[in-house]
CSV table of C-alpha atoms and ligand atoms in Angstrom, one decimal:
chain,number,residue,atom,x,y,z
A,609,MET,CA,0.0,0.2,0.1
A,610,PRO,CA,1.3,3.6,-0.5
A,611,GLU,CA,1.8,6.1,2.3
A,612,PRO,CA,-1.2,8.4,2.5
A,613,ALA,CA,-0.7,11.9,1.8
A,614,ALA,CA,1.4,14.3,3.9
A,615,ARG,CA,-1.4,16.1,5.1
A,616,LEU,CA,-2.6,13.4,7.3
A,617,SER,CA,0.1,13.2,9.4
A,618,GLN,CA,-1.2,16.7,10.4
A,619,LEU,CA,-5.0,15.2,11.7
A,620,PRO,CA,-5.1,13.3,14.9
A,621,THR,CA,-8.0,10.9,14.4
A,622,TYR,CA,-11.1,12.2,15.5
A,623,VAL,CA,-10.8,12.4,19.5
A,624,PHE,CA,-14.8,11.2,19.6
A,625,ALA,CA,-13.8,8.1,17.4
A,626,LEU,CA,-10.8,7.1,20.0
A,627,ILE,CA,-13.6,7.6,22.9
A,628,GLY,CA,-16.2,5.5,21.1
A,629,GLU,CA,-13.3,2.7,20.7
A,630,ARG,CA,-12.4,2.5,24.3
A,631,VAL,CA,-16.1,2.6,25.3
A,632,ARG,CA,-17.0,-0.5,22.7
A,633,GLN,CA,-14.1,-2.3,23.9
A,634,MET,CA,-15.5,-2.3,27.7
A,635,ALA,CA,-19.1,-3.1,26.7
A,636,SER,CA,-18.0,-6.1,25.1
A,637,GLN,CA,-16.7,-7.3,28.4
A,638,GLY,CA,-20.0,-6.1,29.9
A,639,ILE,CA,-19.1,-2.8,31.2
A,640,ASP,CA,-22.1,-0.3,31.5
A,641,VAL,CA,-20.8,2.8,30.5
A,642,VAL,CA,-22.2,6.4,30.6
A,643,ARG,CA,-21.0,8.5,28.1
A,644,LEU,CA,-21.5,12.3,29.0
A,645,ASP,CA,-18.8,13.5,25.9
A,646,ILE,CA,-21.0,14.3,23.0
A,647,GLY,CA,-23.3,16.9,21.6
A,648,SER,CA,-25.9,14.3,20.0
A,649,PRO,CA,-29.3,15.5,21.0
A,650,ASP,CA,-31.2,12.4,22.6
A,651,MET,CA,-34.8,13.9,22.0
A,652,PRO,CA,-36.4,13.4,18.6
A,653,PRO,CA,-37.5,15.8,16.1
A,654,PRO,CA,-41.0,16.9,16.0
A,655,ASP,CA,-43.4,14.0,14.9
A,656,PHE,CA,-44.6,16.1,11.9
A,657,VAL,CA,-41.0,16.8,10.7
A,658,VAL,CA,-40.6,12.8,10.4
A,659,GLU,CA,-44.1,12.4,9.3
A,660,LYS,CA,-43.1,14.5,6.4
A,661,LEU,CA,-40.0,12.8,5.6
A,662,ALA,CA,-41.9,9.2,5.6
A,663,GLN,CA,-44.1,11.2,2.8
A,664,ALA,CA,-41.8,12.9,0.8
A,665,ALA,CA,-39.8,10.2,0.9
A,666,ARG,CA,-42.7,7.9,-0.5
A,667,ASN,CA,-42.9,11.0,-3.6
A,668,LYS,CA,-41.4,8.9,-6.7
A,669,ASN,CA,-39.9,12.4,-8.2
A,670,ASN,CA,-37.8,13.2,-5.2
A,671,HIS,CA,-35.3,10.3,-5.4
A,672,GLY,CA,-33.0,12.1,-8.0
A,673,TYR,CA,-30.2,14.4,-7.5
A,674,SER,CA,-30.9,17.6,-6.4
A,675,ASP,CA,-28.7,21.0,-7.4
A,676,TYR,CA,-25.9,21.7,-6.2
A,677,LYS,CA,-27.4,24.5,-4.2
A,678,GLY,CA,-30.4,22.8,-2.8
A,679,THR,CA,-33.8,23.7,-3.3
A,680,PRO,CA,-35.4,26.9,-4.0
A,681,ASP,CA,-38.1,26.2,-1.5
A,682,PHE,CA,-35.1,25.4,1.3
A,683,ARG,CA,-33.5,28.3,0.7
A,684,ALA,CA,-36.6,30.5,0.9
A,685,ALA,CA,-37.5,28.7,4.1
A,686,VAL,CA,-34.2,29.3,5.9
A,687,ALA,CA,-34.0,33.3,5.0
A,688,GLU,CA,-37.7,33.4,6.2
A,689,HIS,CA,-36.4,31.5,9.3
A,690,TYR,CA,-33.9,34.5,9.6
A,691,ARG,CA,-36.1,37.4,8.7
A,692,LYS,CA,-38.4,36.1,11.4
A,693,CYS,CA,-36.2,35.1,13.9
A,694,PHE,CA,-33.4,37.6,13.8
A,695,ASN,CA,-34.8,40.6,11.5
A,696,VAL,CA,-32.2,39.8,9.0
A,697,GLU,CA,-32.8,39.6,5.1
A,698,LEU,CA,-31.2,37.0,2.9
A,699,ASN,CA,-31.9,36.9,-0.5
A,700,PRO,CA,-32.5,33.0,-1.1
A,701,ASP,CA,-31.3,32.7,-4.2
A,702,THR,CA,-27.4,34.2,-3.4
A,703,GLU,CA,-27.0,34.6,0.1
A,704,VAL,CA,-28.5,31.1,1.4
A,705,LEU,CA,-26.3,27.9,0.5
A,706,PRO,CA,-27.7,24.9,1.9
A,707,LEU,CA,-24.9,22.2,3.7
A,708,LEU,CA,-24.6,18.6,4.6
A,709,GLY,CA,-24.5,19.8,8.2
A,710,SER,CA,-22.1,22.9,9.4
A,711,LYS,CA,-19.1,20.8,9.9
A,712,GLU,CA,-18.8,20.1,6.1
A,713,GLY,CA,-19.4,24.0,5.4
A,714,ILE,CA,-16.6,24.8,8.0
A,715,VAL,CA,-14.2,22.5,6.8
A,716,ASN,CA,-15.0,23.5,2.9
A,717,LEU,CA,-14.7,27.2,3.8
A,718,ALA,CA,-11.1,26.5,5.3
A,719,LEU,CA,-10.3,25.0,1.4
A,720,THR,CA,-12.3,27.6,-0.4
A,721,TYR,CA,-10.0,30.5,1.7
A,722,LEU,CA,-6.9,29.1,2.6
A,723,GLY,CA,-3.8,28.2,1.3
A,724,SER,CA,-0.4,28.8,2.0
A,725,GLY,CA,0.8,32.1,3.8
A,726,ASP,CA,-2.6,32.4,4.7
A,727,VAL,CA,-3.7,32.4,8.3
A,728,ALA,CA,-7.1,31.4,10.2
A,729,LEU,CA,-7.8,33.2,13.0
A,730,ILE,CA,-8.7,30.5,15.8
A,731,PRO,CA,-10.1,31.1,19.3
A,732,GLU,CA,-7.7,28.9,21.1
A,733,ILE,CA,-10.7,27.3,22.6
A,734,GLY,CA,-13.0,25.6,20.2
A,735,TYR,CA,-14.4,23.6,17.7
A,736,PRO,CA,-11.8,21.0,16.2
A,737,SER,CA,-12.7,21.3,12.9
A,738,TYR,CA,-11.6,24.9,12.5
A,739,THR,CA,-8.2,23.7,13.1
A,740,MET,CA,-8.4,20.6,11.4
A,741,GLY,CA,-9.8,22.6,8.0
A,742,ALA,CA,-7.3,24.8,8.0
A,743,ARG,CA,-4.4,22.3,8.4
A,744,LEU,CA,-6.4,20.2,5.7
A,745,ALA,CA,-5.9,23.5,3.4
A,746,GLY,CA,-2.7,23.9,4.0
A,747,GLY,CA,-3.2,27.4,5.9
A,748,ASP,CA,-1.3,28.7,9.1
A,749,ILE,CA,-3.1,28.7,11.9
A,750,HIS,CA,-2.7,31.6,14.8
A,751,TYR,CA,-4.7,30.8,18.1
A,752,VAL,CA,-6.3,34.1,19.8
A,753,THR,CA,-6.5,34.2,23.3
A,754,MET,CA,-9.6,33.4,24.6
A,755,ASN,CA,-10.5,32.0,28.4
A,756,ALA,CA,-12.6,33.2,31.6
A,757,ASP,CA,-10.5,36.4,31.9
A,758,THR,CA,-12.4,37.2,28.1
A,759,ASP,CA,-15.7,36.2,29.2
A,760,PHE,CA,-14.6,33.3,26.5
A,761,LEU,CA,-14.8,36.1,24.0
A,762,PRO,CA,-11.6,36.1,21.5
A,763,ASP,CA,-9.5,39.2,22.0
A,764,LEU,CA,-9.2,40.4,19.0
A,765,ASP,CA,-6.6,43.4,20.5
A,766,SER,CA,-4.2,40.5,21.1
A,767,ILE,CA,-3.7,39.3,17.7
A,768,PRO,CA,-0.5,40.9,15.9
A,769,GLN,CA,-1.0,43.3,13.0
A,770,ASP,CA,1.4,40.8,10.7
A,771,VAL,CA,-1.1,38.2,11.6
A,772,ALA,CA,-4.0,40.4,10.7
A,773,GLU,CA,-2.5,41.3,7.6
A,774,ARG,CA,-2.0,37.5,6.8
A,775,ALA,CA,-5.5,36.4,8.3
A,776,LYS,CA,-8.4,35.4,6.0
A,777,ILE,CA,-11.0,33.6,8.0
A,778,LEU,CA,-12.1,34.4,12.1
A,779,TRP,CA,-14.1,31.8,13.6
A,780,VAL,CA,-16.0,32.7,16.1
A,781,ASN,CA,-19.0,30.2,17.8
A,782,TYR,CA,-22.2,31.3,19.9
A,783,PRO,CA,-23.1,29.9,22.0
A,784,ASN,CA,-20.3,28.3,22.4
A,785,ASN,CA,-19.2,24.7,22.3
A,786,PRO,CA,-17.2,23.9,24.7
A,787,THR,CA,-17.3,26.9,27.0
A,788,GLY,CA,-21.3,27.4,26.9
A,789,ALA,CA,-20.5,31.6,26.7
A,790,ILE,CA,-22.5,33.8,24.7
A,791,ALA,CA,-21.9,36.8,22.7
A,792,THR,CA,-23.5,40.3,22.4
A,793,LEU,CA,-24.5,41.9,19.5
A,794,ASP,CA,-21.7,44.5,20.9
A,795,PHE,CA,-19.1,41.8,20.3
A,796,TYR,CA,-20.5,40.5,16.6
A,797,GLN,CA,-20.3,44.5,16.2
A,798,ARG,CA,-17.1,44.4,17.1
A,799,ALA,CA,-16.1,40.9,15.0
A,800,VAL,CA,-17.3,42.8,12.1
A,801,ASP,CA,-15.3,46.1,12.6
A,802,TYR,CA,-12.0,44.4,13.2
A,803,CYS,CA,-12.7,42.1,9.8
A,804,LYS,CA,-13.4,45.0,7.2
A,805,LYS,CA,-10.4,46.7,8.8
A,806,HIS,CA,-8.6,44.0,7.7
A,807,ASP,CA,-10.5,42.4,4.9
A,808,ILE,CA,-11.4,39.5,6.6
A,809,LEU,CA,-14.0,37.3,6.1
A,810,LEU,CA,-16.1,36.5,9.8
A,811,ALA,CA,-17.0,32.9,9.8
A,812,SER,CA,-19.9,32.8,12.8
A,813,ASP,CA,-20.6,29.2,13.1
A,814,ASN,CA,-24.1,29.1,15.0
A,815,PRO,CA,-25.2,26.0,15.4
A,816,TYR,CA,-26.5,26.4,18.9
A,817,ILE,CA,-28.1,29.7,17.8
A,818,ASP,CA,-31.6,29.0,19.9
A,819,ILE,CA,-30.2,26.6,22.8
A,820,VAL,CA,-29.7,30.1,25.5
A,821,TYR,CA,-30.9,29.6,29.4
A,822,ASP,CA,-32.2,31.7,32.1
A,823,GLY,CA,-33.9,33.9,29.4
A,824,GLN,CA,-30.7,34.7,27.6
A,825,PRO,CA,-31.4,36.2,23.9
A,826,SER,CA,-30.3,34.1,20.7
A,827,ILE,CA,-28.5,36.5,18.9
A,828,SER,CA,-26.8,35.9,14.9
A,829,ALA,CA,-23.7,37.8,13.8
A,830,LEU,CA,-25.8,39.1,10.8
A,831,GLN,CA,-27.3,41.4,13.3
A,832,ALA,CA,-24.4,43.3,13.4
A,833,ASN,CA,-24.4,46.6,11.2
A,834,ASN,CA,-23.3,46.4,7.4
A,835,ALA,CA,-22.4,42.4,8.6
A,836,LYS,CA,-23.7,40.5,5.3
A,837,GLU,CA,-20.7,41.7,3.2
A,838,HIS,CA,-18.4,40.5,5.1
A,839,THR,CA,-20.0,37.5,6.8
A,840,VAL,CA,-21.2,34.0,6.5
A,841,GLU,CA,-23.0,32.3,9.8
A,842,PHE,CA,-23.5,28.4,9.4
A,843,PHE,CA,-26.7,27.5,10.3
A,844,SER,CA,-27.8,24.1,11.0
A,845,LEU,CA,-30.8,21.9,12.0
A,846,SER,CA,-28.8,19.4,13.9
A,847,LYS,CA,-29.1,20.7,17.6
A,848,SER,CA,-31.7,23.4,17.1
A,849,TYR,CA,-34.6,20.5,15.8
A,850,ASN,CA,-32.7,17.4,17.4
A,851,MET,CA,-31.8,16.0,13.4
A,852,ALA,CA,-28.2,16.0,14.0
A,853,GLY,CA,-28.1,12.6,11.8
A,854,TRP,CA,-30.1,14.0,8.7
A,855,ARG,CA,-27.3,16.3,8.4
A,856,ILE,CA,-28.9,19.5,6.7
A,857,GLY,CA,-27.3,22.9,7.2
A,858,ALA,CA,-27.1,26.2,5.2
A,859,ALA,CA,-24.4,29.2,5.0
A,860,VAL,CA,-25.8,32.4,4.9
A,861,GLY,CA,-24.7,35.9,4.5
A,862,SER,CA,-22.3,37.1,2.2
A,863,ALA,CA,-22.9,36.1,-1.5
A,864,ALA,CA,-19.3,36.3,-2.8
A,865,ALA,CA,-18.3,33.7,0.2
A,866,LEU,CA,-21.0,31.1,-0.6
A,867,LYS,CA,-20.3,31.7,-4.2
A,868,ASN,CA,-16.7,30.8,-4.0
A,869,LEU,CA,-17.7,27.8,-1.0
A,870,LEU,CA,-20.0,26.6,-4.2
A,871,LYS,CA,-17.2,26.2,-5.9
A,872,VAL,CA,-15.4,23.8,-3.8
A,873,LYS,CA,-18.7,21.8,-2.6
A,874,SER,CA,-20.1,21.7,-6.4
A,875,ASN,CA,-16.8,19.7,-6.7
A,876,MET,CA,-16.8,17.4,-3.5
A,877,ASP,CA,-20.7,16.5,-3.2
A,878,SER,CA,-24.1,17.0,-4.6
A,879,GLY,CA,-27.2,18.4,-2.7
A,880,HIS,CA,-29.1,16.3,-0.3
A,881,PHE,CA,-32.1,13.9,-0.7
A,882,LYS,CA,-34.9,16.2,-1.6
A,883,ALA,CA,-37.1,14.4,0.9
A,884,VAL,CA,-34.7,15.5,3.4
A,885,TYR,CA,-35.5,19.4,2.0
A,886,GLU,CA,-38.7,18.7,2.7
A,887,ALA,CA,-38.9,17.8,6.2
A,888,GLY,CA,-36.5,20.8,6.4
A,889,ILE,CA,-38.9,23.1,5.5
A,890,ALA,CA,-41.2,22.0,7.9
A,891,ALA,CA,-39.1,22.1,10.6
A,892,LEU,CA,-38.4,26.0,10.0
A,893,ALA,CA,-42.1,26.8,9.1
A,894,GLN,CA,-43.0,25.4,12.7
A,895,THR,CA,-44.4,27.6,15.1
A,896,ARG,CA,-41.7,26.8,17.3
A,897,ASP,CA,-41.7,29.2,20.2
A,898,GLU,CA,-42.9,26.6,23.1
A,899,TRP,CA,-41.4,23.3,21.4
A,900,ALA,CA,-38.2,25.4,21.7
A,901,ALA,CA,-38.5,26.3,25.3
A,902,GLU,CA,-39.4,23.0,26.8
A,903,ARG,CA,-36.1,21.4,24.8
A,904,ASN,CA,-34.0,24.7,26.8
A,905,ARG,CA,-36.2,23.7,29.8
A,906,ILE,CA,-35.2,20.2,29.8
A,907,TYR,CA,-31.8,21.1,29.0
A,908,GLN,CA,-31.2,23.7,31.7
A,909,SER,CA,-32.7,21.1,34.2
A,910,ARG,CA,-29.9,19.0,33.3
A,911,ARG,CA,-27.2,21.7,33.1
A,912,ASP,CA,-28.4,23.0,36.8
A,913,ARG,CA,-27.8,19.3,38.1
A,914,ILE,CA,-24.6,19.3,36.9
A,915,MET,CA,-23.5,22.5,38.1
A,916,ALA,CA,-24.8,21.5,41.6
A,917,ALA,CA,-22.9,18.4,41.3
A,918,LEU,CA,-19.5,19.9,40.7
A,919,PRO,CA,-18.7,20.5,44.2
A,920,GLU,CA,-19.1,16.4,45.2
A,921,ILE,CA,-17.0,15.2,42.6
A,922,GLY,CA,-14.1,17.6,42.4
A,923,LEU,CA,-14.5,19.8,39.7
A,924,ARG,CA,-15.0,23.9,39.1
A,925,GLY,CA,-17.5,25.0,36.3
A,926,TYR,CA,-18.5,27.8,34.4
A,927,ASN,CA,-22.4,28.0,34.3
A,928,PRO,CA,-23.1,27.8,30.7
A,929,LYS,CA,-25.5,30.8,29.3
A,930,GLY,CA,-26.5,28.1,26.0
A,931,ALA,CA,-25.5,25.2,23.5
A,932,LEU,CA,-25.4,21.9,25.4
A,933,TYR,CA,-21.9,21.7,27.4
A,934,VAL,CA,-20.8,22.3,31.1
A,935,TRP,CA,-16.6,23.5,30.9
A,936,THR,CA,-15.3,22.7,33.8
A,937,GLU,CA,-12.1,22.5,35.7
A,938,ALA,CA,-10.3,19.7,37.9
A,939,VAL,CA,-9.7,21.3,41.1
A,940,ASP,CA,-6.0,19.2,41.6
A,941,GLY,CA,-5.2,20.4,37.9
A,942,ASN,CA,-4.8,16.6,36.9
A,943,ALA,CA,-7.9,16.4,34.2
A,944,ALA,CA,-6.2,13.9,32.4
A,945,GLN,CA,-6.5,11.6,35.6
A,946,TYR,CA,-9.6,12.8,36.2
A,947,LEU,CA,-11.0,11.6,32.9
A,948,GLU,CA,-9.3,8.6,32.8
A,949,ASP,CA,-10.8,7.4,36.8
A,950,ALA,CA,-13.5,8.6,35.8
A,951,LEU,CA,-13.9,5.8,32.7
A,952,CYS,CA,-12.0,3.2,34.1
A,953,ILE,CA,-13.8,3.7,38.0
A,954,ALA,CA,-16.7,5.3,37.8
A,955,HIS,CA,-17.5,4.1,34.4
A,956,VAL,CA,-18.8,8.0,32.9
A,957,VAL,CA,-17.2,9.3,29.6
A,958,LEU,CA,-16.4,13.1,29.6
A,959,ALA,CA,-14.9,14.5,26.8
A,960,PRO,CA,-11.1,15.5,27.5
A,961,GLY,CA,-10.6,19.6,27.1
A,962,THR,CA,-7.6,18.8,24.8
A,963,ALA,CA,-9.7,17.8,21.7
A,964,TYR,CA,-11.0,21.9,22.1
A,965,GLY,CA,-7.6,23.6,21.8
A,966,PRO,CA,-3.9,24.4,23.0
A,967,THR,CA,-5.2,25.6,26.6
A,968,GLY,CA,-7.5,22.7,27.0
A,969,GLU,CA,-5.6,20.8,29.3
A,970,GLN,CA,-6.8,21.3,32.6
A,971,PHE,CA,-10.3,21.3,31.5
A,972,VAL,CA,-13.2,18.0,31.2
A,973,ARG,CA,-16.3,18.9,29.0
A,974,PHE,CA,-19.9,17.4,30.1
A,975,GLY,CA,-22.7,17.3,27.5
A,976,LEU,CA,-26.3,17.8,28.3
A,977,THR,CA,-27.5,15.2,25.8
A,978,ALA,CA,-27.5,12.1,28.1
A,979,LYS,CA,-31.4,11.3,28.9
A,980,ASP,CA,-32.4,12.1,33.2
A,981,GLU,CA,-32.2,9.3,34.2
A,982,ARG,CA,-28.5,8.1,32.9
A,983,LEU,CA,-27.0,11.7,33.7
A,984,ASP,CA,-28.2,11.2,37.6
A,985,GLU,CA,-26.6,7.6,37.5
A,986,ALA,CA,-23.6,9.3,36.1
A,987,LEU,CA,-23.4,12.0,38.7
A,988,GLU,CA,-24.4,9.2,41.3
A,989,ARG,CA,-21.1,7.1,39.9
A,990,LEU,CA,-19.1,10.2,39.9
A,991,LYS,CA,-19.9,11.0,43.4
A,992,LYS,CA,-19.2,7.4,45.0
A,993,TRP,CA,-16.1,7.2,43.2
A,994,TYR,CA,-15.0,10.6,44.3
A,995,LYS,CA,-16.3,10.2,47.3
A,996,SER,CA,-14.0,6.9,48.2
A,997,LYS,CA,-10.8,8.6,46.6
B,114,PLP,C1,-19.5,24.5,17.4
B,114,PLP,C2,-19.8,23.4,16.5
B,114,PLP,N1,-19.8,23.6,15.0
B,114,PLP,C3,-20.8,22.9,14.2
B,114,PLP,C4,-20.7,21.6,14.7
B,114,PLP,C5,-21.6,20.5,13.6
B,114,PLP,O1,-22.6,19.9,13.4
B,114,PLP,P1,-23.4,19.9,12.2
B,114,PLP,O2,-24.1,18.8,12.9
B,114,PLP,O3,-24.2,20.8,11.8
B,114,PLP,O4,-22.7,19.3,11.3
B,114,PLP,C6,-20.6,21.0,16.2
B,114,PLP,C7,-21.5,19.5,16.4
B,114,PLP,O5,-21.1,19.5,17.7
B,114,PLP,C8,-20.6,22.2,16.8
B,114,PLP,O6,-20.4,21.7,17.9
């Protein structure tokens, strides 16, 4: 067999694939492991969305290739959603581009804008695909300071001038995975102004846009003044509608950026199964305030249970204002040992902070997507193990 391309050596095996393998091995030995490491919604999409999929799948005309830009009706539904929820006007033909989930768009945006010598500005704590996309594209990475002292917002003033000059993309993600921080409109305005000044594309990765707690607002980066020209936002139905396995989302914003992104995408993939677009339209069209409020109430009660348990299990946490995670630190400073013992002794899997960037070493991430009984079981196991240490 030939050696794979050199670029593969830049990519670690995806952390959740490694964890999944260990859990499978333990399960084959009869060990019941509770997984609190991932962010795959445990609740189903609304029934009528599933019904729509089933009905649309029976339509004999729905099985061929669909357009690289998806269907006009789906694009229009996304534009209408942005108008209704965020008061942002989008041209469905030029400012909405359907994606096979936002992860695909994130990596393809890197391939679209980064080459040798180009820089991606990536918050030092963040979703791994920003880094992996930049590496695959052969671009350089500059990690932007982001920590509790900056309210988990990237410190734009810390970016050296010469780096800003070479930068093509600035990644932001609020509500944030993994810290649960949210952004204000004021922050988005500063990010848009910064990107305009330095001719950078603001990439707002926003799959948790409406998963917020304690009455926090749901904000799009496109609400900032004059944002559209320099901003692409990644919107996804994965978490907002519990449709993670359906792989449907959209990039919205700058028409020029979406045209370039389409050039890459259309050489890599095709449009979605038309039935999925139809079900997506049904999801976006629902009067969803009550449904979304109930979903957020369930996640918030899980968050509260985790936050209440932390003092008894050797962790200190940051109360999340949104997204599906609780970001914690091991009080003894040894997160690696904590994760190993939690898995091997308490049989609870948590996500390692190291997966989220160069400063993640002392952190441990909890997901809010385990069923209530499993979450309670996990917290009891951790308490028992920690007490017996
Ligand atoms: C911050 C962030 N961006 C993007 C994604 C990918 O989402 P999608 O299912 O839309 O590809 C995730 C998934 O967990 C995420 O946490």
